[in-house]
XYZ file of N, CA, C and O in Angstrom:
568
model
N -66.395 2.229 28.163
C -65.977 3.606 28.037
C -65.200 3.767 26.730
O -64.337 2.966 26.407
N -65.514 4.805 26.004
C -64.812 5.150 24.784
C -64.244 6.544 24.935
O -64.926 7.445 25.409
N -63.010 6.713 24.531
C -62.387 8.038 24.516
C -62.270 8.437 23.059
O -61.508 7.839 22.304
N -63.067 9.413 22.659
C -63.055 9.866 21.278
C -62.813 11.356 21.202
O -63.359 12.111 22.005
N -61.985 11.774 20.256
C -61.709 13.201 20.116
C -61.123 13.490 18.743
O -60.606 12.599 18.072
N -61.252 14.758 18.343
C -60.686 15.213 17.087
C -59.514 16.133 17.383
O -59.563 16.922 18.319
N -58.492 16.021 16.577
C -57.345 16.910 16.675
C -57.291 17.679 15.362
O -57.157 17.071 14.298
N -57.442 18.988 15.439
C -57.431 19.817 14.235
C -56.021 20.299 13.934
O -55.255 20.606 14.839
N -55.689 20.342 12.677
C -54.374 20.778 12.236
C -53.866 19.858 11.143
O -54.495 18.855 10.823
N -52.736 20.203 10.584
C -52.171 19.395 9.517
C -51.392 18.239 10.128
O -50.406 18.451 10.826
N -51.834 16.989 9.916
C -51.119 15.852 10.483
C -49.653 15.817 10.033
O -49.358 15.988 8.857
N -48.778 15.619 11.003
C -47.342 15.543 10.715
C -46.885 14.111 10.928
O -47.259 13.464 11.900
N -46.070 13.633 10.026
C -45.555 12.275 10.166
C -44.320 12.294 11.053
O -43.666 13.316 11.209
N -44.036 11.147 11.646
C -42.906 11.032 12.559
C -41.583 11.235 11.835
O -40.627 11.710 12.405
N -41.517 10.901 10.593
C -40.268 11.072 9.862
C -39.277 9.986 10.223
O -39.558 9.087 10.998
N -38.120 10.083 9.660
C -37.081 9.096 9.917
C -36.170 9.592 11.027
O -35.854 10.767 11.106
N -35.758 8.665 11.872
C -34.833 8.997 12.942
C -33.413 8.906 12.395
O -33.097 8.009 11.615
N -32.589 9.851 12.811
C -31.187 9.841 12.425
C -30.355 9.896 13.691
O -30.759 10.493 14.686
N -29.203 9.274 13.649
C -28.337 9.301 14.825
C -26.939 9.753 14.430
O -26.513 9.566 13.290
N -26.278 10.356 15.389
C -24.884 10.742 15.187
C -24.195 10.738 16.545
O -24.829 10.868 17.585
N -22.889 10.570 16.529
C -22.088 10.575 17.750
C -21.193 11.808 17.697
O -20.287 11.890 16.857
N -21.450 12.796 18.572
C -20.590 13.981 18.587
C -19.150 13.611 18.971
O -18.916 12.633 19.693
N -18.241 14.391 18.492
C -16.818 14.137 18.748
C -16.568 14.115 20.258
O -16.975 15.018 20.986
N -15.935 13.052 20.714
C -15.614 12.916 22.127
C -16.699 12.216 22.944
O -16.492 11.921 24.116
N -17.865 11.972 22.360
C -18.957 11.298 23.058
C -18.845 9.798 22.841
O -18.247 9.333 21.882
N -19.494 9.044 23.750
C -19.496 7.589 23.612
C -20.876 7.043 23.236
O -21.020 5.856 23.016
N -21.867 7.907 23.190
C -23.206 7.438 22.847
C -23.792 8.308 21.740
O -23.406 9.471 21.577
N -24.721 7.748 21.022
C -25.330 8.447 19.891
C -26.468 9.348 20.355
O -27.116 9.086 21.369
N -26.720 10.370 19.579
C -27.866 11.253 19.782
C -28.833 10.981 18.645
O -28.440 10.945 17.474
N -30.122 10.787 18.987
C -31.151 10.547 17.978
C -31.862 11.856 17.670
O -32.216 12.607 18.582
N -32.089 12.125 16.398
C -32.831 13.312 15.992
C -33.913 12.903 15.008
O -33.806 11.892 14.317
N -34.959 13.711 14.957
C -36.057 13.490 14.024
C -35.885 14.491 12.889
O -35.637 15.670 13.142
N -36.043 14.062 11.653
C -35.811 14.978 10.542
C -37.020 15.862 10.213
O -36.974 16.654 9.301
N -38.097 15.785 10.979
C -39.270 16.623 10.746
C -39.460 17.602 11.899
O -39.633 17.198 13.043
N -39.447 18.890 11.598
C -39.615 19.926 12.619
C -41.074 20.059 13.050
O -41.363 20.644 14.085
N -41.999 19.542 12.263
C -43.424 19.695 12.551
C -43.954 18.633 13.512
O -45.055 18.754 14.018
N -43.164 17.597 13.762
C -43.645 16.473 14.554
C -43.920 16.840 16.005
O -44.980 16.524 16.538
N -42.976 17.486 16.674
C -43.135 17.806 18.103
C -44.379 18.661 18.366
O -45.172 18.332 19.245
N -44.598 19.767 17.617
C -45.818 20.554 17.854
C -47.095 19.737 17.619
O -48.060 19.862 18.370
N -47.097 18.888 16.585
C -48.258 18.052 16.285
C -48.522 17.078 17.437
O -49.653 16.914 17.883
N -47.464 16.442 17.949
C -47.618 15.523 19.073
C -48.138 16.252 20.313
O -48.963 15.710 21.049
N -47.691 17.480 20.541
C -48.175 18.250 21.698
C -49.657 18.570 21.579
O -50.394 18.502 22.562
N -50.112 18.914 20.371
C -51.541 19.188 20.155
C -52.356 17.923 20.419
O -53.414 17.973 21.059
N -51.857 16.783 19.964
C -52.546 15.511 20.204
C -52.608 15.222 21.700
O -53.656 14.842 22.225
N -51.492 15.410 22.412
C -51.424 15.144 23.857
C -52.465 15.962 24.626
O -53.183 15.429 25.460
N -52.533 17.250 24.343
C -53.481 18.133 25.042
C -54.911 17.684 24.778
O -55.725 17.568 25.708
N -55.247 17.418 23.517
C -56.607 16.973 23.166
C -56.919 15.637 23.824
O -58.049 15.408 24.285
N -55.936 14.741 23.888
C -56.142 13.413 24.478
C -56.430 13.522 25.975
O -57.339 12.857 26.481
N -55.687 14.342 26.674
C -55.894 14.482 28.122
C -57.256 15.102 28.405
O -57.973 14.656 29.301
N -57.651 16.100 27.624
C -58.984 16.704 27.787
C -60.080 15.671 27.545
O -61.048 15.591 28.298
N -59.930 14.856 26.500
C -60.934 13.830 26.179
C -60.983 12.760 27.256
O -62.063 12.264 27.605
N -59.835 12.409 27.797
C -59.755 11.388 28.838
C -60.505 11.854 30.087
O -61.257 11.091 30.687
N -60.328 13.105 30.463
C -61.015 13.656 31.638
C -62.520 13.713 31.381
O -63.318 13.365 32.255
N -62.935 14.116 30.181
C -64.368 14.145 29.831
C -64.981 12.749 29.884
O -66.158 12.599 30.174
N -64.159 11.730 29.596
C -64.645 10.344 29.611
C -64.701 9.769 31.029
O -65.134 8.640 31.216
N -64.228 10.535 32.025
C -64.335 10.092 33.412
C -63.053 9.577 34.029
O -63.063 9.102 35.162
N -61.940 9.692 33.329
C -60.667 9.270 33.892
C -59.988 10.453 34.579
O -60.295 11.607 34.285
N -59.068 10.164 35.470
C -58.256 11.201 36.093
C -57.197 11.647 35.083
O -56.762 10.859 34.243
N -56.748 12.898 35.172
C -55.794 13.408 34.184
C -54.472 12.630 34.192
O -53.831 12.484 33.167
N -54.040 12.106 35.348
C -52.800 11.362 35.419
C -52.963 9.862 35.245
O -51.976 9.130 35.192
N -54.206 9.401 35.145
C -54.476 7.964 35.017
C -54.151 7.486 33.598
O -54.436 8.172 32.618
N -53.536 6.316 33.504
C -53.184 5.747 32.203
C -53.821 4.374 32.029
O -53.912 3.611 32.988
N -54.252 4.088 30.821
C -54.790 2.764 30.511
C -53.644 1.767 30.443
O -52.629 2.023 29.796
N -53.810 0.641 31.119
C -52.806 -0.420 31.088
C -53.516 -1.745 30.832
O -53.453 -2.675 31.626
N -54.222 -1.789 29.715
C -55.007 -2.952 29.324
C -55.006 -3.007 27.797
O -54.575 -2.064 27.146
N -55.477 -4.091 27.204
C -55.579 -4.132 25.739
C -56.486 -3.002 25.233
O -57.487 -2.662 25.869
N -56.118 -2.431 24.097
C -56.825 -1.263 23.556
C -57.161 -1.486 22.086
O -56.351 -2.002 21.321
N -58.370 -1.059 21.732
C -58.799 -1.010 20.333
C -58.762 0.457 19.922
O -59.212 1.320 20.681
N -58.228 0.753 18.739
C -58.099 2.144 18.320
C -58.497 2.330 16.865
O -58.227 1.472 16.027
N -59.154 3.460 16.610
C -59.478 3.867 15.238
C -58.863 5.236 15.010
O -58.986 6.125 15.855
N -58.206 5.396 13.870
C -57.616 6.677 13.490
C -58.096 7.026 12.089
O -58.009 6.194 11.178
N -58.604 8.233 11.929
C -59.058 8.697 10.617
C -58.343 10.012 10.323
O -58.703 11.054 10.874
N -57.318 9.943 9.467
C -56.539 11.120 9.103
C -57.196 11.842 7.937
O -57.698 11.212 7.011
N -57.179 13.184 8.002
C -57.707 14.011 6.917
C -56.607 14.986 6.498
O -56.117 15.767 7.311
N -56.217 14.909 5.243
C -55.112 15.700 4.724
C -55.612 16.729 3.720
O -56.667 16.551 3.108
N -54.851 17.782 3.539
C -55.191 18.809 2.555
C -54.753 18.324 1.179
O -53.613 17.912 0.988
N -55.676 18.383 0.240
C -55.366 17.962 -1.128
C -54.627 19.096 -1.832
O -55.152 20.207 -1.939
N -53.416 18.830 -2.315
C -52.679 19.873 -3.041
C -53.414 20.277 -4.315
O -54.018 19.440 -4.985
N -53.349 21.558 -4.647
C -54.013 22.034 -5.863
C -53.428 21.383 -7.110
O -54.091 21.283 -8.131
N -52.197 20.913 -7.007
C -51.546 20.288 -8.163
C -52.073 18.876 -8.447
O -51.838 18.342 -9.527
N -52.785 18.278 -7.489
C -53.310 16.924 -7.691
C -54.539 17.005 -8.596
O -55.434 17.827 -8.384
N -54.627 16.146 -9.604
C -55.799 16.139 -10.490
C -57.086 15.834 -9.719
O -57.064 15.115 -8.720
N -58.192 16.367 -10.185
C -59.481 16.138 -9.523
C -59.863 14.669 -9.498
O -60.561 14.209 -8.613
N -59.404 13.906 -10.484
C -59.759 12.485 -10.544
C -59.066 11.660 -9.462
O -59.449 10.529 -9.200
N -58.042 12.219 -8.819
C -57.352 11.502 -7.740
C -58.200 11.640 -6.478
O -58.326 12.726 -5.914
N -58.807 10.527 -6.059
C -59.727 10.597 -4.916
C -59.109 10.121 -3.609
O -59.707 10.278 -2.556
N -57.920 9.529 -3.669
C -57.255 9.045 -2.453
C -55.887 9.693 -2.297
O -55.177 9.854 -3.278
N -55.497 10.003 -1.065
C -54.152 10.553 -0.835
C -53.104 9.439 -0.797
O -52.628 9.038 0.261
N -52.764 8.930 -1.983
C -51.887 7.763 -2.060
C -50.402 8.126 -2.011
O -49.551 7.259 -2.085
N -50.093 9.387 -1.852
C -48.692 9.818 -1.752
C -48.364 10.118 -0.291
O -49.161 9.877 0.600
N -47.187 10.672 -0.054
C -46.764 11.008 1.303
C -47.752 11.972 1.938
O -48.371 12.756 1.233
N -47.926 11.919 3.238
C -47.171 11.166 4.232
C -47.641 9.712 4.321
O -48.801 9.397 4.114
N -46.686 8.843 4.650
C -46.979 7.418 4.815
C -47.832 7.199 6.058
O -47.637 7.862 7.085
N -48.759 6.251 5.969
C -49.640 5.977 7.107
C -48.865 5.503 8.334
O -49.198 5.871 9.452
N -47.832 4.692 8.136
C -47.091 4.190 9.290
C -46.381 5.317 10.032
O -46.287 5.304 11.259
N -45.930 6.336 9.312
C -45.266 7.462 9.973
C -46.273 8.390 10.640
O -45.988 8.981 11.688
N -47.471 8.526 10.074
C -48.546 9.264 10.746
C -48.920 8.551 12.042
O -49.121 9.177 13.087
N -48.996 7.221 11.967
C -49.342 6.406 13.128
C -48.307 6.553 14.235
O -48.657 6.696 15.401
N -47.026 6.523 13.884
C -45.975 6.625 14.898
C -46.064 7.927 15.684
O -45.847 7.946 16.898
N -46.399 9.020 15.018
C -46.536 10.302 15.711
C -47.690 10.246 16.718
O -47.568 10.721 17.845
N -48.811 9.641 16.325
C -49.960 9.519 17.225
C -49.631 8.583 18.383
O -49.893 8.905 19.555
N -49.065 7.426 18.086
C -48.707 6.469 19.145
C -47.768 7.104 20.163
O -47.948 6.948 21.368
N -46.759 7.833 19.698
C -45.820 8.471 20.624
C -46.488 9.552 21.461
O -46.192 9.704 22.641
N -47.416 10.287 20.870
C -48.122 11.335 21.610
C -49.037 10.750 22.682
O -49.203 11.336 23.751
N -49.641 9.589 22.414
C -50.590 8.998 23.355
C -49.913 8.166 24.444
O -50.518 7.908 25.483
N -48.650 7.767 24.210
C -47.909 7.037 25.241
C -47.592 8.013 26.373
O -46.985 9.046 26.163
N -48.060 7.683 27.556
C -47.853 8.549 28.716
C -48.938 9.584 28.914
O -48.965 10.267 29.938
N -49.848 9.716 27.946
C -50.981 10.627 28.138
C -52.305 9.870 28.177
O -53.201 10.233 28.931
N -52.423 8.767 27.423
C -53.627 7.931 27.445
C -53.301 6.534 27.958
O -54.006 5.989 28.788
N -52.241 5.945 27.443
C -51.894 4.583 27.837
C -50.423 4.498 28.244
O -49.628 5.389 27.950
N -50.098 3.385 28.917
C -48.735 3.196 29.414
C -47.751 2.897 28.293
O -46.598 3.308 28.363
N -48.209 2.183 27.271
C -47.308 1.778 26.192
C -48.140 1.476 24.956
O -49.224 0.884 25.061
N -47.648 1.866 23.779
C -48.414 1.603 22.563
C -48.479 0.119 22.221
O -49.263 -0.286 21.374
N -47.713 -0.705 22.922
C -47.824 -2.157 22.745
C -49.177 -2.666 23.221
O -49.588 -3.775 22.866
N -49.896 -1.870 24.008
C -51.218 -2.251 24.511
C -52.284 -2.221 23.408
O -53.355 -2.775 23.567
N -52.000 -1.569 22.276
C -52.949 -1.523 21.160
C -52.934 -2.879 20.467
O -51.918 -3.302 19.923
N -54.099 -3.549 20.515
C -54.209 -4.896 19.933
C -55.077 -4.925 18.679
O -55.065 -5.902 17.934
N -55.845 -3.858 18.463
C -56.692 -3.792 17.267
C -56.648 -2.361 16.773
O -56.902 -1.429 17.519
N -56.312 -2.191 15.483
C -56.144 -0.861 14.915
C -56.827 -0.772 13.567
O -56.658 -1.658 12.717
N -57.589 0.306 13.364
C -58.191 0.618 12.071
C -57.757 2.027 11.716
O -57.865 2.934 12.545
N -57.248 2.203 10.490
C -56.767 3.519 10.050
C -57.295 3.848 8.663
O -57.412 2.959 7.820
N -57.561 5.133 8.454
C -57.889 5.622 7.118
C -57.126 6.918 6.886
O -56.761 7.610 7.828
N -56.917 7.222 5.615
C -56.270 8.473 5.208
C -57.095 9.013 4.051
O -57.190 8.380 2.999
N -57.738 10.156 4.270
C -58.612 10.748 3.264
C -58.293 12.222 3.096
O -57.562 12.804 3.888
N -58.917 12.820 2.081
C -58.780 14.263 1.893
C -59.709 15.001 2.849
O -60.810 14.539 3.134
N -59.266 16.126 3.326
C -60.093 16.991 4.158
C -61.130 17.673 3.270
O -60.961 17.783 2.063
N -62.211 18.114 3.901
C -63.243 18.854 3.182
C -63.850 19.853 4.175
O -63.419 19.934 5.324
N -64.852 20.594 3.742
C -65.458 21.596 4.620
C -66.056 20.949 5.866
O -65.950 21.480 6.970
N -66.667 19.787 5.697
C -67.302 19.091 6.823
C -66.270 18.452 7.747
O -66.470 18.371 8.949
N -65.166 17.972 7.176
C -64.106 17.310 7.946
C -62.789 18.028 7.682
O -62.081 17.703 6.743
N -62.439 19.014 8.530
C -61.208 19.777 8.317
C -59.966 18.921 8.553
O -60.062 17.819 9.106
N -58.795 19.404 8.149
C -57.564 18.635 8.339
C -57.337 18.275 9.807
O -57.650 19.055 10.704
N -56.808 17.092 10.024
C -56.530 16.630 11.380
C -56.672 15.124 11.462
O -56.519 14.415 10.470
N -56.988 14.663 12.664
C -57.184 13.232 12.881
C -58.316 13.039 13.885
O -58.434 13.784 14.857
N -59.154 12.076 13.611
C -60.210 11.654 14.528
C -59.711 10.390 15.202
O -59.322 9.432 14.525
N -59.675 10.413 16.533
C -59.127 9.282 17.304
C -60.207 8.724 18.199
O -60.893 9.467 18.897
N -60.348 7.407 18.171
C -61.283 6.707 19.067
C -60.538 5.567 19.731
O -59.949 4.719 19.074
N -60.575 5.560 21.060
C -59.862 4.570 21.850
C -60.862 3.828 22.737
O -61.636 4.463 23.452
N -60.848 2.499 22.665
C -61.749 1.680 23.470
C -60.907 0.700 24.272
O -60.251 -0.174 23.706
N -60.893 0.850 25.613
C -60.196 -0.148 26.437
C -60.953 -1.475 26.387
O -62.172 -1.504 26.483
N -60.231 -2.556 26.226
C -60.856 -3.890 26.151
C -60.643 -4.596 27.499
O -59.846 -5.501 27.607
N -61.367 -4.153 28.508
C -61.231 -4.733 29.860
C -62.223 -5.824 30.063
O -63.301 -5.827 29.648
């Protein structure tokens, strides 16, 4: 069984986590410095659950086995980038794009992102045929 789906929209990176301890508190509060991350993760979650059901799983069922995953990110090329630049070698960083996807899929597709044992990722420019977003393919290795 393969769970494959596309998520349309501008991929948001997880960003850096920041912590602070409010006056009078004994524990820290963690915040994400990117406001776009939560909506992006929610879009991924909804698409993932729909794809999981189409693949024959129950909506509440989670994979708890080794997983192979492919992620293909498509970003909008800024008009300021020269035409000769064929790769999106600037921000967002691939590891931060990955963290947003992993967090969105934890609890919606699999029990823990530690279950991912094989990962392939690409980051390319979007085009008319491939609009901005991410193509996700998940294969349980049972």
